[in-house]
PDB file of C-alpha atoms in Angstrom:
ATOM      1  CA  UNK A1037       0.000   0.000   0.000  1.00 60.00           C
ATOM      2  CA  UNK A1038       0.973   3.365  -0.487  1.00 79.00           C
ATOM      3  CA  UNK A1039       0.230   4.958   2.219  1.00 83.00           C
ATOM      4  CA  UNK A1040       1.940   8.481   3.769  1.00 89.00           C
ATOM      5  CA  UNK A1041       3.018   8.030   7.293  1.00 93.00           C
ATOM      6  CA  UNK A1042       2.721   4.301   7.862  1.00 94.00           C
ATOM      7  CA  UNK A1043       4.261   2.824  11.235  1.00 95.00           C
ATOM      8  CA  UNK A1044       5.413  -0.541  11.636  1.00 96.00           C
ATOM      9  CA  UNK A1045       3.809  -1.340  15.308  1.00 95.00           C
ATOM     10  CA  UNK A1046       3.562  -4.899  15.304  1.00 97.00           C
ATOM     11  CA  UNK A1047       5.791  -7.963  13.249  1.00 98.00           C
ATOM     12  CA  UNK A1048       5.470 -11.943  13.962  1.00 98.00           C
ATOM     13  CA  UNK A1049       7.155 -14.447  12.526  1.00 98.00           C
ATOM     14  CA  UNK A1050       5.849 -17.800  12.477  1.00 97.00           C
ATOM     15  CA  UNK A1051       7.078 -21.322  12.550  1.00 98.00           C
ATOM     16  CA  UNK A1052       6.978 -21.722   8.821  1.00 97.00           C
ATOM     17  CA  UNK A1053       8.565 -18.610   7.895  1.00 97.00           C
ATOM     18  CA  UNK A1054       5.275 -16.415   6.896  1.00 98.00           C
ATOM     19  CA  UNK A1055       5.713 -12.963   8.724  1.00 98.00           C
ATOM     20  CA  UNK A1056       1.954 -11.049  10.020  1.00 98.00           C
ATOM     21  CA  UNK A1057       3.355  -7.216   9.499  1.00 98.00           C
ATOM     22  CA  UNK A1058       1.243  -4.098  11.419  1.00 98.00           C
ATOM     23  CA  UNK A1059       1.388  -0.765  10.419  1.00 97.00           C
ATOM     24  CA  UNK A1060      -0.820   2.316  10.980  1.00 97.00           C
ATOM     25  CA  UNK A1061      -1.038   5.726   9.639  1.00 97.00           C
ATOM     26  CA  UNK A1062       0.749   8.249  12.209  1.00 96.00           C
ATOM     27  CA  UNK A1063       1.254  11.684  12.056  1.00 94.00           C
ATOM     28  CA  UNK A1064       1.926  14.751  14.621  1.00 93.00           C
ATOM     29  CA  UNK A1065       0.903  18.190  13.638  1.00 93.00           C
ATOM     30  CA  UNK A1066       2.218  21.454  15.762  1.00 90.00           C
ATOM     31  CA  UNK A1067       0.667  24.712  15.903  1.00 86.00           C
ATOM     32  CA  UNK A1068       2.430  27.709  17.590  1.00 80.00           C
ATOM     33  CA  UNK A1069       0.652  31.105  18.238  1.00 77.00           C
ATOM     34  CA  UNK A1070       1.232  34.662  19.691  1.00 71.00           C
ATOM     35  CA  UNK A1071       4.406  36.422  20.474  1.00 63.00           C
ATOM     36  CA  UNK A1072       7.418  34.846  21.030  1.00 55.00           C
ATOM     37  CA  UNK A1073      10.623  37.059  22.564  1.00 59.00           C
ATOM     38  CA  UNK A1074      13.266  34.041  21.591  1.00 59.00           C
ATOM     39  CA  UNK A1075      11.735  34.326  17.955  1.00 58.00           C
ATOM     40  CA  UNK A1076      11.577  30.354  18.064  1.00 60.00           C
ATOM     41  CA  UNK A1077       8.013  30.225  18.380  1.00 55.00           C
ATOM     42  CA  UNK A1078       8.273  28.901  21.864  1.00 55.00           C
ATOM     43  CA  UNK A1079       8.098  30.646  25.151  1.00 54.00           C
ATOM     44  CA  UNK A1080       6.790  34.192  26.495  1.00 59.00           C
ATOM     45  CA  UNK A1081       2.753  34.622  25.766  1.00 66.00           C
ATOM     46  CA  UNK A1082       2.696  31.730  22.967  1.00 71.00           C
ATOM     47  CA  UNK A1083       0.410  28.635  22.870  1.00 76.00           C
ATOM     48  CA  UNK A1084       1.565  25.599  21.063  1.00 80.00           C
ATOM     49  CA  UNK A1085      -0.586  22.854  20.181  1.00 85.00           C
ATOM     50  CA  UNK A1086       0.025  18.957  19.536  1.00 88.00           C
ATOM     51  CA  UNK A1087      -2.470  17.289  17.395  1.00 92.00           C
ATOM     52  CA  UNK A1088      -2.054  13.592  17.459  1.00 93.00           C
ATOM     53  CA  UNK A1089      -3.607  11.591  14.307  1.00 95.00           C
ATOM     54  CA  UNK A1090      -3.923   7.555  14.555  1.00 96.00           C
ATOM     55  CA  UNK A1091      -5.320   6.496  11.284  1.00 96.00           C
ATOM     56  CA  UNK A1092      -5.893   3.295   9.230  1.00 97.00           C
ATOM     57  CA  UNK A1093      -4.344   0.146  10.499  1.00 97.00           C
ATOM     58  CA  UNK A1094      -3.221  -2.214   7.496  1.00 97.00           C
ATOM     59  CA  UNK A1095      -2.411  -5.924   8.376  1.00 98.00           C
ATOM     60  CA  UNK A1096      -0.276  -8.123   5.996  1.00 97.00           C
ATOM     61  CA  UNK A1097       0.740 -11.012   5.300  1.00 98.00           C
ATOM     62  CA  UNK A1098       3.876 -11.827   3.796  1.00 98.00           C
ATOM     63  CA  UNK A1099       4.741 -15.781   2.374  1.00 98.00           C
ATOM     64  CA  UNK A1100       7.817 -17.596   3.661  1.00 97.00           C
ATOM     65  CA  UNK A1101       9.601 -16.834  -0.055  1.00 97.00           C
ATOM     66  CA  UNK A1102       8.948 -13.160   1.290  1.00 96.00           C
ATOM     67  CA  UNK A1103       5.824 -13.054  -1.245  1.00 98.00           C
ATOM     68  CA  UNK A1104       2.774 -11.033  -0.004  1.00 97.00           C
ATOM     69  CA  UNK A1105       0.013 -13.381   0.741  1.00 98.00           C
ATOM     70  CA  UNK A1106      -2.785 -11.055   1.547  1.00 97.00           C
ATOM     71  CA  UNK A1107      -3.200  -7.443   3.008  1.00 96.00           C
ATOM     72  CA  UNK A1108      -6.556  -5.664   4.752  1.00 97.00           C
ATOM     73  CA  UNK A1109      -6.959  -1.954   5.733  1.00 97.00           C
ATOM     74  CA  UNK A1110      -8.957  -1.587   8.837  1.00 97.00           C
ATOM     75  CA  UNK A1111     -10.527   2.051   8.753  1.00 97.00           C
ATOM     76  CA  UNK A1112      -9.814   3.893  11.353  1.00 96.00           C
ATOM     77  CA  UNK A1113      -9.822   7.755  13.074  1.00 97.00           C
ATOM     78  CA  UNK A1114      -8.405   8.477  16.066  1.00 95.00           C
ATOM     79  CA  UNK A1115      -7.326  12.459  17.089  1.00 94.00           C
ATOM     80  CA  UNK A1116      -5.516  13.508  20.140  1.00 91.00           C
ATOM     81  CA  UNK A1117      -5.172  16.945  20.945  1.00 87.00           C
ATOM     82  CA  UNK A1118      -2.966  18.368  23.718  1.00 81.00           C
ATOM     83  CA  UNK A1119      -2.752  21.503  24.966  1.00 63.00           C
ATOM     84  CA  UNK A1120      -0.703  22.545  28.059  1.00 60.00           C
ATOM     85  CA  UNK A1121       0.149  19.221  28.340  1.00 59.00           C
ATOM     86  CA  UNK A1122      -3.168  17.798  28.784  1.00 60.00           C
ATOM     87  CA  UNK A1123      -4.375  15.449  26.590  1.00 58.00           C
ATOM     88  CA  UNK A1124      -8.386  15.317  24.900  1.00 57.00           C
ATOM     89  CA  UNK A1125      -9.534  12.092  22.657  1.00 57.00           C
TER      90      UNK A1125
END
């Protein structure tokens, strides 16, 4: 699959060879705001938010020979936001 921002979370190998490979769609996007008096974008009167995005999970399965044997996309949308350090689902 061509997918932007795919993860490898999980891999098993089995007894015969055949591997089970998980991956899911993660990004992080930053927003900074106000005035900053380092210039960074970070510090004195500025607000910076994290914006955590868990997407799609694809499962495959790849053939002892290293051929792939079947893959499924399981739709998902997941969103974290935190701001102050506090986290909201």
């Amino acid at each position: 699959a061509n997918v932007k921002n795919l993860k490898l979370t999980d891999m098993k190998v089995h007894s015969d060879g055949s591997k089970t490979i998980i991956g899911e769609e993660r990004f992080i996007e930053v927003q900074s705001s106000g005035f900053s008096a380092t210039g960074m974008g970070f510090g004195a009167n500025t607000t910076t938010t994290w914006t955590f995005y868990y997407n799609d999970i694809y499962v495959s399965k790849i053939d002892p020979k290293g051929k792939l044997s079947w893959m499924i996309k399981i739709p998902k949308k997941q969103i974290i936001y935190n701001y102050f350090g506090i986290q909201f689902n």
